[in-house]
Amino acid sequence: MYLNQHRAAHINAAVRLLRIGQVVSFPTETVYGLGGDARSTVALKRIFQLKGRPADHPLIVHLADATQLNEWARDIPAVAWTLAEHFWPGPLTLILKKAAGVLPLVTGGQDTIALRVPAHPLALELLHAFGSGLAAPSANRFGRVSPTCPEHVRDEFADKLPLVLDGGCCRVGVESTILSLVSDKPVLLRPGVISATELAEVLGCRPSPQDTTLAGIRAPGLLTSHYATRTPLQVINDPELWLRLKQLRTQGAHVAAMILGQPSLELRHPHHKHIITMPTEPQAYARGLYRVMRNLDCGNYDLLLVETPPQTEEWSAINNRLQRAATNKIMTGEIAYDR
Ligand code: TXA
Ligand code: MG
């Protein structure tokens, strides 16, 4: 992180660029965003072009605080204000009915809009200085792993971006929880670190899981065919993982594994390098997940084996992202996410 003086200069430079329809990358507590003026068609087109994302795919509009909600959404239910009070700034995105005048490029032509107030000091400073909403998808090319450190953004876009605000590595590491408030019952569209149980405490009822049978809605999860890493990735239970690893290596395959916690002494043998030990605590795991996936993806492996994490709620965002990245995923029509 830089000195206040540099910080102010960078924020000013970012605001100047945003005012002329340019796109800049900024950190949030979850992942880095690729931000542009949500009221500018030029900026929005540039985001889609840089990301290589289909234009019917809606973006999240980031706000400095909840008081700006009325400028972007209409018929806001009381519960949205309560949720905003509890969780903003923070990793929760709310889907609401869009206000008149919101550009169709933001919402992918839908009648709803995704809004959130991020909990990162640089993002908030930028949003306050800019004074309006910033549309920002994760700052990665479509179908790739979200960036959680500034160097990931530079790797993705090289010199195509005029500015990457450097806020260090992201504290949360996986994308925000997305909750839709446009139908009778709240619907959880994407799991994140704010869990269904935490939401239920404020909502007074548990949000329903996404109904993927709904046709014509472009929500997270309807694109299941994109892989996060270029290297094939498989999620596999602990005992099978070691057998598979041994078997594949005997066949001469170059395989890396992400396991939970330290391997047994026997496996710490140098022969077993290319084994990454991941934290056994879900928040620490989430924080490192995308960085490890990106690093392994650069290792020229034939396959990445990932030990199945615990199947509990605290791990739901991680399990969701791993299933999305996996080439051996079981297509159950469950919630997934996109990039
Ligand atoms: O943590 C995050 O949410 C990060 C940071 C940068 O804020 N952003 C992020 O954006 O993950 P993106 O564009 O990669 O994912 C946004 C998700 C997409 O899956 C999109 O389908 C969904 O939000 N979304 C946006 N507008 C929607 C809407 N009106 N209805 C349903 N889903 C929507
Ligand atoms: Mg994304």
CSV table of C-alpha atoms and ligand atoms in Angstrom, one decimal:
chain,number,residue,atom,x,y,z
A,1,MET,CA,0.0,0.0,0.0
A,2,TYR,CA,1.3,3.4,-0.8
A,3,LEU,CA,1.6,6.7,1.0
A,4,ASN,CA,-1.5,8.9,1.3
A,5,GLN,CA,-0.1,11.4,-1.2
A,6,HIS,CA,0.4,8.7,-3.8
A,7,ARG,CA,-2.9,7.2,-3.0
A,8,ALA,CA,-4.7,10.5,-3.6
A,9,ALA,CA,-2.9,11.0,-6.9
A,10,HIS,CA,-3.9,7.6,-8.0
A,11,ILE,CA,-7.5,8.0,-7.1
A,12,ASN,CA,-7.5,11.4,-8.9
A,13,ALA,CA,-6.0,9.8,-12.0
A,14,ALA,CA,-8.5,7.0,-11.9
A,15,VAL,CA,-11.4,9.4,-11.6
A,16,ARG,CA,-10.1,11.5,-14.6
A,17,LEU,CA,-9.9,8.3,-16.7
A,18,LEU,CA,-13.4,7.1,-15.6
A,19,ARG,CA,-14.9,10.5,-16.5
A,20,ILE,CA,-13.7,10.1,-20.1
A,21,GLY,CA,-15.2,6.6,-20.4
A,22,GLN,CA,-12.0,4.7,-19.7
A,23,VAL,CA,-11.8,1.5,-17.7
A,24,VAL,CA,-9.5,1.0,-14.7
A,25,SER,CA,-9.0,-1.9,-12.3
A,26,PHE,CA,-9.6,-1.4,-8.6
A,27,PRO,CA,-9.4,-3.7,-5.6
A,28,THR,CA,-12.4,-4.9,-3.6
A,29,GLU,CA,-12.4,-7.1,-0.6
A,30,THR,CA,-13.5,-10.1,-2.7
A,31,VAL,CA,-11.6,-9.8,-6.1
A,32,TYR,CA,-10.2,-7.1,-8.3
A,33,GLY,CA,-12.8,-5.4,-10.5
A,34,LEU,CA,-12.6,-3.9,-14.0
A,35,GLY,CA,-14.5,-0.7,-13.4
A,36,GLY,CA,-16.2,1.8,-15.8
A,37,ASP,CA,-18.8,4.5,-15.5
A,38,ALA,CA,-22.1,2.6,-15.3
A,39,ARG,CA,-23.8,5.6,-17.1
A,40,SER,CA,-21.4,5.5,-20.0
A,41,THR,CA,-22.1,3.3,-23.1
A,42,VAL,CA,-18.5,3.8,-24.2
A,43,ALA,CA,-17.1,2.6,-20.9
A,44,LEU,CA,-19.5,-0.4,-20.7
A,45,LYS,CA,-18.6,-1.4,-24.3
A,46,ARG,CA,-15.0,-1.2,-23.3
A,47,ILE,CA,-15.5,-3.5,-20.3
A,48,PHE,CA,-17.2,-6.2,-22.5
A,49,GLN,CA,-14.5,-5.8,-25.1
A,50,LEU,CA,-11.6,-6.1,-22.7
A,51,LYS,CA,-13.2,-9.1,-20.9
A,52,GLY,CA,-14.3,-10.8,-24.0
A,53,ARG,CA,-17.7,-11.3,-22.3
A,54,PRO,CA,-21.0,-11.7,-24.2
A,55,ALA,CA,-23.0,-8.5,-24.1
A,56,ASP,CA,-26.1,-10.1,-22.7
A,57,HIS,CA,-24.3,-10.8,-19.5
A,58,PRO,CA,-25.2,-8.4,-16.7
A,59,LEU,CA,-22.7,-6.5,-14.6
A,60,ILE,CA,-22.6,-5.5,-10.9
A,61,VAL,CA,-22.9,-1.8,-10.2
A,62,HIS,CA,-20.7,-0.7,-7.3
A,63,LEU,CA,-21.8,2.2,-5.1
A,64,ALA,CA,-20.2,4.4,-2.4
A,65,ASP,CA,-23.1,3.8,0.0
A,66,ALA,CA,-26.6,2.6,0.2
A,67,THR,CA,-28.1,6.1,-0.1
A,68,GLN,CA,-27.4,5.8,-3.9
A,69,LEU,CA,-29.7,2.8,-4.2
A,70,ASN,CA,-32.6,4.9,-5.3
A,71,GLU,CA,-30.7,6.1,-8.3
A,72,TRP,CA,-30.3,2.6,-9.7
A,73,ALA,CA,-33.2,0.6,-8.3
A,74,ARG,CA,-37.0,1.0,-8.0
A,75,ASP,CA,-39.7,-0.6,-5.8
A,76,ILE,CA,-36.9,-1.4,-3.2
A,77,PRO,CA,-38.3,-3.7,-0.6
A,78,ALA,CA,-37.8,-2.8,3.1
A,79,VAL,CA,-35.6,-5.9,3.5
A,80,ALA,CA,-33.1,-4.6,1.0
A,81,TRP,CA,-32.4,-1.6,3.3
A,82,THR,CA,-32.1,-3.8,6.3
A,83,LEU,CA,-29.6,-6.1,4.5
A,84,ALA,CA,-27.7,-3.1,3.3
A,85,GLU,CA,-27.5,-1.8,6.9
A,86,HIS,CA,-26.2,-5.1,8.1
A,87,PHE,CA,-23.8,-6.2,5.4
A,88,TRP,CA,-22.6,-3.1,3.5
A,89,PRO,CA,-19.9,-2.2,2.9
A,90,GLY,CA,-19.3,-5.9,2.4
A,91,PRO,CA,-19.4,-8.9,0.0
A,92,LEU,CA,-23.1,-9.0,-0.7
A,93,THR,CA,-24.7,-8.2,-4.0
A,94,LEU,CA,-28.4,-7.5,-4.2
A,95,ILE,CA,-30.5,-8.0,-7.3
A,96,LEU,CA,-33.3,-5.4,-7.4
A,97,LYS,CA,-35.7,-4.0,-10.0
A,98,LYS,CA,-33.7,-1.5,-12.1
A,99,ALA,CA,-34.6,2.2,-12.1
A,100,ALA,CA,-35.7,3.9,-15.3
A,101,GLY,CA,-32.7,5.1,-17.3
A,102,VAL,CA,-30.2,2.4,-16.3
A,103,LEU,CA,-28.4,1.5,-19.5
A,104,PRO,CA,-29.4,-2.0,-20.9
A,105,LEU,CA,-25.7,-2.9,-21.3
A,106,VAL,CA,-25.4,-2.9,-17.5
A,107,THR,CA,-28.3,-5.3,-17.0
A,108,GLY,CA,-27.9,-7.5,-20.0
A,109,GLY,CA,-31.3,-6.2,-21.2
A,110,GLN,CA,-33.0,-7.5,-18.1
A,111,ASP,CA,-35.4,-5.6,-15.8
A,112,THR,CA,-33.2,-6.2,-12.8
A,113,ILE,CA,-29.9,-4.8,-11.6
A,114,ALA,CA,-27.1,-6.1,-9.4
A,115,LEU,CA,-25.8,-3.6,-6.8
A,116,ARG,CA,-23.2,-3.7,-4.0
A,117,VAL,CA,-21.1,-1.5,-1.7
A,118,PRO,CA,-17.6,-3.0,-1.5
A,119,ALA,CA,-15.6,-3.1,1.8
A,120,HIS,CA,-12.2,-2.0,0.5
A,121,PRO,CA,-10.8,1.4,1.5
A,122,LEU,CA,-9.5,2.2,-2.0
A,123,ALA,CA,-12.7,1.1,-3.7
A,124,LEU,CA,-14.7,3.3,-1.4
A,125,GLU,CA,-12.4,6.2,-1.8
A,126,LEU,CA,-12.7,5.8,-5.6
A,127,LEU,CA,-16.5,5.5,-5.5
A,128,HIS,CA,-16.8,8.6,-3.3
A,129,ALA,CA,-14.5,10.6,-5.5
A,130,PHE,CA,-16.2,9.5,-8.7
A,131,GLY,CA,-19.7,10.2,-7.1
A,132,SER,CA,-21.7,7.7,-9.2
A,133,GLY,CA,-22.0,3.9,-9.8
A,134,LEU,CA,-19.1,1.9,-11.3
A,135,ALA,CA,-20.0,-1.2,-13.3
A,136,ALA,CA,-17.3,-3.8,-12.5
A,137,PRO,CA,-17.0,-7.4,-13.4
A,138,SER,CA,-14.1,-9.4,-12.0
A,139,ALA,CA,-10.9,-8.2,-13.8
A,140,ASN,CA,-10.2,-11.4,-15.7
A,141,ARG,CA,-10.9,-12.5,-19.2
A,142,PHE,CA,-14.2,-14.3,-19.6
A,143,GLY,CA,-13.9,-17.9,-18.4
A,144,ARG,CA,-10.8,-17.4,-16.4
A,145,VAL,CA,-10.0,-17.3,-12.7
A,146,SER,CA,-10.9,-14.0,-10.9
A,147,PRO,CA,-7.8,-11.9,-9.9
A,148,THR,CA,-7.1,-11.5,-6.2
A,149,CYS,CA,-3.8,-9.6,-6.5
A,150,PRO,CA,-2.8,-6.6,-8.6
A,151,GLU,CA,-0.3,-8.7,-10.6
A,152,HIS,CA,-3.0,-11.1,-11.7
A,153,VAL,CA,-4.8,-8.1,-13.3
A,154,ARG,CA,-1.6,-7.1,-15.0
A,155,ASP,CA,-1.1,-10.7,-16.2
A,156,GLU,CA,-4.6,-10.7,-17.7
A,157,PHE,CA,-4.5,-7.3,-19.5
A,158,ALA,CA,-0.8,-6.3,-19.7
A,159,ASP,CA,-0.8,-2.8,-21.1
A,160,LYS,CA,-4.4,-2.8,-22.3
A,161,LEU,CA,-5.5,-1.1,-19.0
A,162,PRO,CA,-4.4,2.5,-18.3
A,163,LEU,CA,-4.4,2.0,-14.5
A,164,VAL,CA,-4.6,-0.7,-11.9
A,165,LEU,CA,-5.1,0.7,-8.4
A,166,ASP,CA,-2.9,-1.4,-6.2
A,167,GLY,CA,-4.6,-2.3,-3.0
A,168,GLY,CA,-2.6,-5.4,-2.3
A,169,CYS,CA,-4.2,-8.9,-2.3
A,170,CYS,CA,-7.9,-9.2,-1.6
A,171,ARG,CA,-8.9,-10.2,1.9
A,172,VAL,CA,-11.9,-12.4,1.0
A,173,GLY,CA,-10.7,-14.0,-2.2
A,174,VAL,CA,-13.9,-15.3,-3.7
A,175,GLU,CA,-16.7,-13.2,-5.3
A,176,SER,CA,-19.6,-11.7,-3.4
A,177,THR,CA,-22.7,-13.6,-2.3
A,178,ILE,CA,-25.6,-12.7,-4.8
A,179,LEU,CA,-29.1,-12.5,-3.4
A,180,SER,CA,-32.1,-11.7,-5.6
A,181,LEU,CA,-34.9,-9.8,-4.0
A,182,VAL,CA,-37.1,-9.4,-7.1
A,183,SER,CA,-39.6,-12.3,-6.5
A,184,ASP,CA,-41.8,-13.2,-3.5
A,185,LYS,CA,-39.0,-15.0,-1.8
A,186,PRO,CA,-35.3,-14.1,-1.6
A,187,VAL,CA,-33.2,-16.4,-3.9
A,188,LEU,CA,-29.5,-17.1,-3.3
A,189,LEU,CA,-27.9,-16.9,-6.8
A,190,ARG,CA,-24.2,-17.2,-5.9
A,191,PRO,CA,-22.8,-18.4,-2.6
A,192,GLY,CA,-20.1,-16.3,-1.0
A,193,VAL,CA,-18.6,-15.7,2.4
A,194,ILE,CA,-21.8,-14.2,3.7
A,195,SER,CA,-23.7,-17.5,4.2
A,196,ALA,CA,-27.4,-18.4,3.8
A,197,THR,CA,-27.6,-18.8,7.6
A,198,GLU,CA,-26.3,-15.2,8.1
A,199,LEU,CA,-28.7,-13.9,5.6
A,200,ALA,CA,-31.6,-15.9,7.2
A,201,GLU,CA,-30.9,-14.2,10.5
A,202,VAL,CA,-31.6,-10.8,8.9
A,203,LEU,CA,-34.3,-11.9,6.4
A,204,GLY,CA,-36.2,-14.0,8.9
A,205,CYS,CA,-36.3,-16.9,6.4
A,206,ARG,CA,-33.8,-18.9,4.6
A,207,PRO,CA,-33.2,-17.8,1.0
A,208,SER,CA,-34.1,-20.4,-1.6
A,209,PRO,CA,-31.5,-21.9,-3.8
A,210,GLN,CA,-31.5,-20.8,-7.4
A,211,ASP,CA,-34.0,-22.5,-9.7
A,212,THR,CA,-31.9,-23.3,-12.7
A,213,THR,CA,-35.0,-24.5,-14.6
A,214,LEU,CA,-36.1,-20.8,-15.1
A,215,ALA,CA,-35.6,-20.1,-18.7
A,216,GLY,CA,-34.4,-16.8,-20.0
A,217,ILE,CA,-32.7,-15.4,-16.9
A,218,ARG,CA,-29.1,-14.7,-17.2
A,219,ALA,CA,-28.0,-15.3,-13.6
A,220,PRO,CA,-24.8,-16.8,-12.3
A,221,GLY,CA,-24.7,-20.5,-12.8
A,222,LEU,CA,-26.3,-20.8,-16.2
A,223,LEU,CA,-22.9,-21.0,-17.8
A,224,THR,CA,-21.5,-24.3,-16.6
A,225,SER,CA,-19.2,-25.0,-19.5
A,226,HIS,CA,-16.3,-22.6,-18.6
A,227,TYR,CA,-13.3,-23.9,-16.8
A,228,ALA,CA,-11.4,-21.7,-14.4
A,229,THR,CA,-7.9,-23.1,-15.1
A,230,ARG,CA,-6.6,-24.0,-18.5
A,231,THR,CA,-5.2,-27.2,-16.9
A,232,PRO,CA,-7.8,-29.8,-16.3
A,233,LEU,CA,-8.8,-29.8,-12.6
A,234,GLN,CA,-10.4,-32.6,-10.7
A,235,VAL,CA,-12.0,-32.5,-7.2
A,236,ILE,CA,-11.3,-35.8,-5.5
A,237,ASN,CA,-11.7,-37.3,-2.0
A,238,ASP,CA,-8.6,-37.8,0.2
A,239,PRO,CA,-7.8,-41.5,-0.1
A,240,GLU,CA,-8.5,-41.7,-3.9
A,241,LEU,CA,-6.4,-38.6,-4.5
A,242,TRP,CA,-3.2,-40.3,-3.3
A,243,LEU,CA,-3.9,-43.4,-5.3
A,244,ARG,CA,-4.7,-41.5,-8.4
A,245,LEU,CA,-1.6,-39.3,-8.0
A,246,LYS,CA,0.6,-42.3,-7.7
A,247,GLN,CA,-1.0,-44.1,-10.6
A,248,LEU,CA,-0.8,-41.0,-12.9
A,249,ARG,CA,2.8,-40.3,-12.0
A,250,THR,CA,3.7,-43.9,-12.7
A,251,GLN,CA,2.3,-43.3,-16.1
A,252,GLY,CA,4.6,-40.3,-16.5
A,253,ALA,CA,1.9,-37.6,-16.1
A,254,HIS,CA,2.9,-34.3,-14.6
A,255,VAL,CA,0.3,-33.8,-11.9
A,256,ALA,CA,-0.1,-31.3,-9.0
A,257,ALA,CA,-2.3,-31.7,-6.0
A,258,MET,CA,-4.0,-29.2,-3.6
A,259,ILE,CA,-4.5,-30.9,-0.3
A,260,LEU,CA,-6.0,-29.8,3.0
A,261,GLY,CA,-3.4,-29.4,5.7
A,262,GLN,CA,-0.1,-31.0,6.0
A,263,PRO,CA,0.5,-34.4,4.2
A,264,SER,CA,1.6,-37.3,6.3
A,265,LEU,CA,5.4,-37.6,6.9
A,266,GLU,CA,5.8,-40.3,4.3
A,267,LEU,CA,4.4,-37.9,1.7
A,268,ARG,CA,6.7,-35.1,2.5
A,269,HIS,CA,9.4,-36.9,0.5
A,270,PRO,CA,10.9,-34.7,-2.3
A,271,HIS,CA,9.3,-37.1,-4.7
A,272,HIS,CA,6.0,-35.5,-3.6
A,273,LYS,CA,6.8,-32.0,-4.5
A,274,HIS,CA,4.0,-30.3,-6.5
A,275,ILE,CA,1.8,-30.8,-3.6
A,276,ILE,CA,0.3,-27.6,-2.3
A,277,THR,CA,-1.0,-27.7,1.3
A,278,MET,CA,-4.1,-25.5,1.6
A,279,PRO,CA,-5.4,-24.0,4.9
A,280,THR,CA,-8.0,-26.1,6.8
A,281,GLU,CA,-9.9,-23.0,7.7
A,282,PRO,CA,-12.3,-21.9,5.0
A,283,GLN,CA,-11.7,-18.1,5.1
A,284,ALA,CA,-7.9,-18.6,4.7
A,285,TYR,CA,-8.5,-21.3,2.0
A,286,ALA,CA,-10.8,-18.9,0.1
A,287,ARG,CA,-8.2,-16.1,0.3
A,288,GLY,CA,-5.5,-18.2,-1.3
A,289,LEU,CA,-7.6,-20.3,-3.7
A,290,TYR,CA,-7.4,-18.3,-6.9
A,291,ARG,CA,-3.8,-17.4,-6.4
A,292,VAL,CA,-2.9,-21.0,-6.0
A,293,MET,CA,-5.0,-22.0,-9.0
A,294,ARG,CA,-3.3,-19.3,-11.1
A,295,ASN,CA,0.2,-20.4,-10.0
A,296,LEU,CA,-0.5,-24.0,-10.7
A,297,ASP,CA,-2.0,-23.1,-14.1
A,298,CYS,CA,1.4,-21.7,-15.1
A,299,GLY,CA,3.2,-25.0,-14.1
A,300,ASN,CA,2.6,-26.9,-17.3
A,301,TYR,CA,0.8,-29.7,-15.5
A,302,ASP,CA,-1.3,-32.3,-17.2
A,303,LEU,CA,-3.8,-32.4,-14.4
A,304,LEU,CA,-4.6,-30.6,-11.1
A,305,LEU,CA,-6.1,-32.8,-8.3
A,306,VAL,CA,-7.9,-31.0,-5.6
A,307,GLU,CA,-8.8,-32.7,-2.3
A,308,THR,CA,-12.6,-32.3,-1.7
A,309,PRO,CA,-13.1,-29.8,1.1
A,310,PRO,CA,-15.6,-30.4,3.9
A,311,GLN,CA,-19.2,-30.3,2.6
A,312,THR,CA,-20.4,-27.8,5.2
A,313,GLU,CA,-22.0,-24.4,4.7
A,314,GLU,CA,-18.8,-22.5,5.7
A,315,TRP,CA,-17.2,-24.1,2.7
A,316,SER,CA,-20.1,-23.6,0.2
A,317,ALA,CA,-18.5,-20.8,-1.7
A,318,ILE,CA,-15.3,-22.7,-2.1
A,319,ASN,CA,-17.1,-26.0,-3.1
A,320,ASN,CA,-19.1,-24.0,-5.6
A,321,ARG,CA,-16.1,-22.4,-7.3
A,322,LEU,CA,-14.2,-25.7,-7.3
A,323,GLN,CA,-17.1,-27.6,-8.9
A,324,ARG,CA,-17.3,-24.9,-11.5
A,325,ALA,CA,-13.6,-25.2,-12.3
A,326,ALA,CA,-13.6,-29.0,-12.3
A,327,THR,CA,-13.6,-31.0,-15.4
A,328,ASN,CA,-15.1,-34.0,-13.5
A,329,LYS,CA,-18.0,-32.0,-12.1
A,330,ILE,CA,-21.3,-33.6,-11.6
A,331,MET,CA,-23.9,-31.7,-13.5
A,332,THR,CA,-26.7,-31.6,-10.9
A,333,GLY,CA,-28.0,-28.2,-12.0
A,334,GLU,CA,-27.0,-26.8,-8.7
A,335,ILE,CA,-25.9,-23.2,-8.3
A,336,ALA,CA,-22.7,-22.3,-10.1
A,337,TYR,CA,-21.2,-19.1,-11.0
A,338,ASP,CA,-19.7,-17.4,-14.0
A,339,ARG,CA,-16.7,-15.3,-14.8
B,1,TXA,O1,-17.3,-9.9,-5.6
B,1,TXA,C1,-17.8,-9.6,-6.7
B,1,TXA,O2,-19.0,-9.6,-6.9
B,1,TXA,C2,-16.9,-9.1,-7.8
B,1,TXA,C3,-16.3,-7.7,-7.4
B,1,TXA,C4,-15.4,-7.1,-8.5
B,1,TXA,O3,-17.3,-6.9,-6.9
B,1,TXA,N1,-17.6,-8.9,-9.0
B,1,TXA,C5,-18.0,-10.0,-9.8
B,1,TXA,O4,-18.6,-9.6,-11.0
B,1,TXA,O5,-17.9,-11.1,-9.4
B,1,TXA,P1,-18.8,-10.6,-12.2
B,1,TXA,O6,-19.3,-9.8,-13.3
B,1,TXA,O7,-17.6,-11.4,-12.5
B,1,TXA,O8,-20.0,-11.5,-11.7
B,1,TXA,C6,-21.2,-10.8,-11.5
B,1,TXA,C7,-22.3,-11.8,-11.5
B,1,TXA,C8,-22.5,-12.5,-12.8
B,1,TXA,O9,-22.6,-13.9,-12.5
B,1,TXA,C9,-23.9,-12.0,-13.3
B,1,TXA,O10,-24.5,-13.0,-14.0
B,1,TXA,C10,-24.6,-11.7,-12.0
B,1,TXA,O11,-23.6,-11.1,-11.2
B,1,TXA,N2,-25.6,-10.6,-12.2
B,1,TXA,C11,-25.4,-9.3,-12.6
B,1,TXA,N3,-26.5,-8.7,-12.8
B,1,TXA,C12,-27.5,-9.6,-12.5
B,1,TXA,C13,-28.9,-9.6,-12.6
B,1,TXA,N4,-29.6,-8.5,-12.9
B,1,TXA,N5,-29.6,-10.7,-12.3
B,1,TXA,C14,-28.9,-11.9,-11.9
B,1,TXA,N6,-27.6,-11.9,-11.9
B,1,TXA,C15,-26.9,-10.9,-12.2
B,2,MG,MG,-16.4,-12.8,-12.8
